[in-house]
Short mmCIF file of C-alpha atoms in Angstrom, two decimals:
data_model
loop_
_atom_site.label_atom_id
_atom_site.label_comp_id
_atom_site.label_asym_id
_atom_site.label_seq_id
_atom_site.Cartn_x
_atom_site.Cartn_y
_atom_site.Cartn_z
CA UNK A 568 111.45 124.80 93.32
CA UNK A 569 111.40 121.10 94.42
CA UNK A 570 112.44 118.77 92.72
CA UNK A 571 112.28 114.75 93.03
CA UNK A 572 114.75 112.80 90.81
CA UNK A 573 114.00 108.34 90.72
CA UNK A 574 116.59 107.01 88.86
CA UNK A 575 118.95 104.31 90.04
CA UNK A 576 122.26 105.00 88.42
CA UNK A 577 123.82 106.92 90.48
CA UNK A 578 125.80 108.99 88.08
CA UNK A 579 122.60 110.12 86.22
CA UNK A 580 121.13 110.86 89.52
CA UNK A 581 124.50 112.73 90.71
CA UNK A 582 125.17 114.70 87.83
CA UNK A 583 121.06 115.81 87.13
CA UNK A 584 121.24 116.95 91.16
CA UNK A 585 124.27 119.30 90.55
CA UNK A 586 123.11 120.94 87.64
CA UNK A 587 119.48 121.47 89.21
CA UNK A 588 121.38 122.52 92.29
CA UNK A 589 123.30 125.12 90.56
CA UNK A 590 120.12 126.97 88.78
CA UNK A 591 118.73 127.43 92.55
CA UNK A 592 116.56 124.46 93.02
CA UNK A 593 116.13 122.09 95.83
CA UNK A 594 116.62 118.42 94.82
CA UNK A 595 115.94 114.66 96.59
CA UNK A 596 117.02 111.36 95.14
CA UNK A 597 115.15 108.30 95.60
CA UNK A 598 117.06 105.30 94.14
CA UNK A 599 114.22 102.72 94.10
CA UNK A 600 110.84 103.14 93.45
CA UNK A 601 109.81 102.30 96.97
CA UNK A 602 111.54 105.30 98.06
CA UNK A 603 110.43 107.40 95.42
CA UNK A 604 106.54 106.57 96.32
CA UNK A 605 107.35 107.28 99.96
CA UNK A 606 108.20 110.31 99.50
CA UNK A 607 105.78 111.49 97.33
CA UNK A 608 103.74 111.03 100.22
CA UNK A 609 105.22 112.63 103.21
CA UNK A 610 106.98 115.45 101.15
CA UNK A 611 105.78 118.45 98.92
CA UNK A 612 107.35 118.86 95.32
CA UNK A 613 106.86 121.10 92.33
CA UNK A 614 108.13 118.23 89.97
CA UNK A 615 109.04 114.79 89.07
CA UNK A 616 111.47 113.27 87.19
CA UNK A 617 110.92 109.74 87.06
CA UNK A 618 112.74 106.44 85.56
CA UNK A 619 110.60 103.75 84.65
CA UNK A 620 113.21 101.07 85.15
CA UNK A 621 113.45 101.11 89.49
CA UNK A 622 114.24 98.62 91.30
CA UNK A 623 111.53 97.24 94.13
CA UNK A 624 108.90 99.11 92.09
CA UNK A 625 108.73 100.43 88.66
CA UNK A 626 108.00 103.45 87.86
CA UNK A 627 105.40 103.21 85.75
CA UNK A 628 103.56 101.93 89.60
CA UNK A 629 104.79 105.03 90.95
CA UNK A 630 103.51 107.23 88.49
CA UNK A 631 100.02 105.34 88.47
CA UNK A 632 100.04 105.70 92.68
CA UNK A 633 100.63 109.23 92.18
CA UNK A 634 98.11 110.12 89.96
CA UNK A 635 96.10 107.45 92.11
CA UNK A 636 96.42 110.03 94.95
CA UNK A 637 94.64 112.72 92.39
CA UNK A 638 97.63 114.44 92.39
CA UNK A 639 98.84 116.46 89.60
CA UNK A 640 102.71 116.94 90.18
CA UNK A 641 104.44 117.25 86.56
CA UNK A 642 105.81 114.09 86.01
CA UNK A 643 108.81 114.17 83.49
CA UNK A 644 109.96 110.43 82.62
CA UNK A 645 113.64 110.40 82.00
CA UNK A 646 114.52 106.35 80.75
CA UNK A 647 116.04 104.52 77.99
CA UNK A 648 112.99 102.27 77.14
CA UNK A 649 112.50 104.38 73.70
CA UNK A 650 109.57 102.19 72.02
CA UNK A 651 106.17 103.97 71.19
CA UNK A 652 104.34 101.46 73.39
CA UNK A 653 106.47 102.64 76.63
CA UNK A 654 106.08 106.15 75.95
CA UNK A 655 102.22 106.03 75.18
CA UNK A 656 101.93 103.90 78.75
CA UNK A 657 103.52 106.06 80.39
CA UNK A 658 101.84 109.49 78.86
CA UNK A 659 98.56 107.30 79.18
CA UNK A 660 99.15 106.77 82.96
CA UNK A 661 99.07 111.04 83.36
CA UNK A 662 103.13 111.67 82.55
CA UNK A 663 103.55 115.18 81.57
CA UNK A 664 106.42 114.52 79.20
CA UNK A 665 108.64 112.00 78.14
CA UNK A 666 112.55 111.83 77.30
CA UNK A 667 115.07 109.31 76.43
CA UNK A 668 118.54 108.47 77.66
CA UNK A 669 121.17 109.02 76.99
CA UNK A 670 119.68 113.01 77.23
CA UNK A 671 120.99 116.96 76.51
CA UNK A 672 120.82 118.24 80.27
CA UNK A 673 120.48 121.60 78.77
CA UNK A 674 117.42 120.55 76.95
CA UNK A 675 116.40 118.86 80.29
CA UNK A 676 116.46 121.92 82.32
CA UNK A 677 114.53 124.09 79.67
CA UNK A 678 111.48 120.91 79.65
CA UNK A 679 111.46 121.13 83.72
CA UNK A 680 110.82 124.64 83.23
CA UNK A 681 108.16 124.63 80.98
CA UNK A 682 106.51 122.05 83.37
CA UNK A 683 106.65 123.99 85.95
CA UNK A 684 105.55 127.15 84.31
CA UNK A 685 102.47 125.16 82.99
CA UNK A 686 101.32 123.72 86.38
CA UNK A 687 101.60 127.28 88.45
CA UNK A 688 99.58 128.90 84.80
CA UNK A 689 102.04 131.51 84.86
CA UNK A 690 103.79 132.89 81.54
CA UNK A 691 107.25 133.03 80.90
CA UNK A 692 107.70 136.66 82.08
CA UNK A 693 106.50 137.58 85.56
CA UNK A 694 106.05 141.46 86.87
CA UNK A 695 105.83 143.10 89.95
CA UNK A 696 106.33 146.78 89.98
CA UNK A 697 109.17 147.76 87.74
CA UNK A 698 110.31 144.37 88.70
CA UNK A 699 110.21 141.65 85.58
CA UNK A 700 111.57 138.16 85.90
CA UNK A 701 111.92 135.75 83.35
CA UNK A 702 111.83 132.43 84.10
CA UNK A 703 112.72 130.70 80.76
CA UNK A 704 116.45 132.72 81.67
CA UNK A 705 115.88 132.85 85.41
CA UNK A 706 116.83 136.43 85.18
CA UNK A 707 115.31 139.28 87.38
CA UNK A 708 115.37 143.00 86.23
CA UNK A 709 114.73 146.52 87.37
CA UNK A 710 114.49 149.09 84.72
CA UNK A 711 116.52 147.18 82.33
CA UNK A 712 119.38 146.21 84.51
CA UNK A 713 120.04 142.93 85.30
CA UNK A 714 120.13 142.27 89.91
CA UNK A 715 123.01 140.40 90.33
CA UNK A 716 121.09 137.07 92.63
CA UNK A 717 122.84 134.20 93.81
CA UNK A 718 121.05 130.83 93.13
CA UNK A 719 119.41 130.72 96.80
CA UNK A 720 118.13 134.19 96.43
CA UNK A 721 116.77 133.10 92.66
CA UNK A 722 114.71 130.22 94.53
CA UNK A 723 113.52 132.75 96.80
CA UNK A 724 112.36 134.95 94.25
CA UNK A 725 110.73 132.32 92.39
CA UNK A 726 108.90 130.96 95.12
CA UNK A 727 107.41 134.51 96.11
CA UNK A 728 106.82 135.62 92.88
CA UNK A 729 104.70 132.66 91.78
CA UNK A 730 102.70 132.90 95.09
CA UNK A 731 102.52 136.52 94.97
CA UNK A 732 99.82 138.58 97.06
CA UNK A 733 99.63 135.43 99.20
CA UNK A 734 101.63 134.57 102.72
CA UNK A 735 104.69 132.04 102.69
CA UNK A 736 106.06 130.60 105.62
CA UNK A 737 109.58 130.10 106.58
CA UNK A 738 108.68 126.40 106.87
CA UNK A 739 107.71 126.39 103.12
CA UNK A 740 110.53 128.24 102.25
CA UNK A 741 112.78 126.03 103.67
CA UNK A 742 110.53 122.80 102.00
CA UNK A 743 110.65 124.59 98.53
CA UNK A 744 114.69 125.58 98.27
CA UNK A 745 116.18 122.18 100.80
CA UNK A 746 116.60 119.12 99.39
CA UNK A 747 117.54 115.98 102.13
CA UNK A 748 120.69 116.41 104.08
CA UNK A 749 120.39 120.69 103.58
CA UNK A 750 120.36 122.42 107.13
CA UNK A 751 118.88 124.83 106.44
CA UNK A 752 117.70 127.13 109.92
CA UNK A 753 115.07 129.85 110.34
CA UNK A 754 117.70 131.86 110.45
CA UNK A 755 119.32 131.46 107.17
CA UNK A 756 116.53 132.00 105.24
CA UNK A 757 115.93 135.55 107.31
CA UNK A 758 119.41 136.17 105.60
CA UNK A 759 118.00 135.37 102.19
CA UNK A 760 115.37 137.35 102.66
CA UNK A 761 116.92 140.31 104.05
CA UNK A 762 119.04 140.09 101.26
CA UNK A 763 116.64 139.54 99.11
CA UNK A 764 115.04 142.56 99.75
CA UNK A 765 117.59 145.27 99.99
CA UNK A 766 117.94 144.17 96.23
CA UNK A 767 114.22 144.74 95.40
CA UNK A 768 114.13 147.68 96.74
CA UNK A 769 115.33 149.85 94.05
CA UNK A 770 112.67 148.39 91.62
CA UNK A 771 109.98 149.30 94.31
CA UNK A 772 108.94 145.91 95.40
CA UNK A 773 108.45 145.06 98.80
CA UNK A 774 108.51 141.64 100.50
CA UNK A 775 106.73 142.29 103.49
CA UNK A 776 107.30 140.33 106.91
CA UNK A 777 104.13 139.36 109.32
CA UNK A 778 106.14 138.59 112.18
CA UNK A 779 105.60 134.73 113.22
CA UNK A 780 104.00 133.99 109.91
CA UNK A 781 105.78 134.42 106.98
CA UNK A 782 106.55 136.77 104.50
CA UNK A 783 104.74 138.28 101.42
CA UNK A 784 105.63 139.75 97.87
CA UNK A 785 103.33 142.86 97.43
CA UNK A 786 101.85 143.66 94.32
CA UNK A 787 102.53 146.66 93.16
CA UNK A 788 101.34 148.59 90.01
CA UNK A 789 104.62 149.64 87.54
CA UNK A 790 105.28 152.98 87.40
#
């Protein structure tokens, strides 16, 4: 998962990227608005979370050039206007939900969650074989016992799971679990997946490789 953080305090923006970091997802910070709307446009992300206080442009202009684009990117806005009217502009102008500072983080996390769940249409459980991951936890079983993932691998997971029966390319990969400043090679991510795999493996699932194109999470019927 991708995530997109405009907020101009720093610490806010600091603190939200570690803990985001931590549960496996890749995370940008744009400090202004301008920078925000920039790279809405020249990057991919599965989610927004948006102050509507930025500098150079608000974000209430971000969120209406986004949705201007006809994109539908959940848009969480994270601010401390807390009056009706700001919240009913901004859920007007196509925000997907709305909370105020100062915020729970842990209540943070479980909201970008749920927005992402709702724009892939998955549930909160997702099976392959006698493979069942739920991502309200972020926790992947086989038979009952829990695979012990590290938070890359979790993002890998994630990312082939929700696109399951269809190809990904190392490419996306690397656009779905790097933020800016992450090297992140080819090469790496062959580790993940390698990884990855020899974990699956005793739950019957198999991430299959088509050599210079990607790799793909079969579907496979529980036993």
């Amino acid at each position: 998962m991708r995530i997109l953080i405009a907020e101009d305090d720093a610490i806010i923006a600091d603190g939200l990227t570690r803990s985001l970091r931590q549960s496996g997802c890749a995370v940008d910070w744009a400090p202004n608005g301008m920078d925000a709307d920039t790279a809405l446009v020249t990057a991919g992300y599965d989610l927004l979370i948006l102050d509507l206080g930025l500098p150079k442009l608000s974000g209430l202009e971000v969120l209406k050039r986004l949705r201007s684009r006809n994109s539908a990117l959940p848009v969480l806005i994270l601010t401390a206007m807390d009056g009706s009217a700001d919240r009913v502009k901004g859920l007007d102008l196509g925000a997907d939900d709305y909370m105020v500072k100062p915020f729970d983080l842990a209540e943070l996390e479980a909201r970008v969650r749920a927005l992402t769940r709702r724009s892939c249409g998955t549930t909160p459980t997702i099976q392959c074989g006698a493979l069942v991951y739920d991502q309200v936890g972020r926790v992947a079983q086989v038979g009952g016992s829990t695979l012990d993932l590290s938070a890359r691998e979790i993002g890998l997971l994630e990312v082939l799971l929700t696109r399951m029966g269809r190809l990904v390319s190392k490419d996306q990969l690397v656009d779905h679990l790097c933020g800016w400043g992450e090297e992140v090679s080819h090469n790496a991510i062959e580790v993940y997946v390698h990884r990855l795999r020899k974990k699956l493996e005793q739950g019957g699932v198999k991430i299959a490789t088509v050599r210079g194109l990607g790799y793909c999470l079969e579907r496979q019927q529980a036993e």
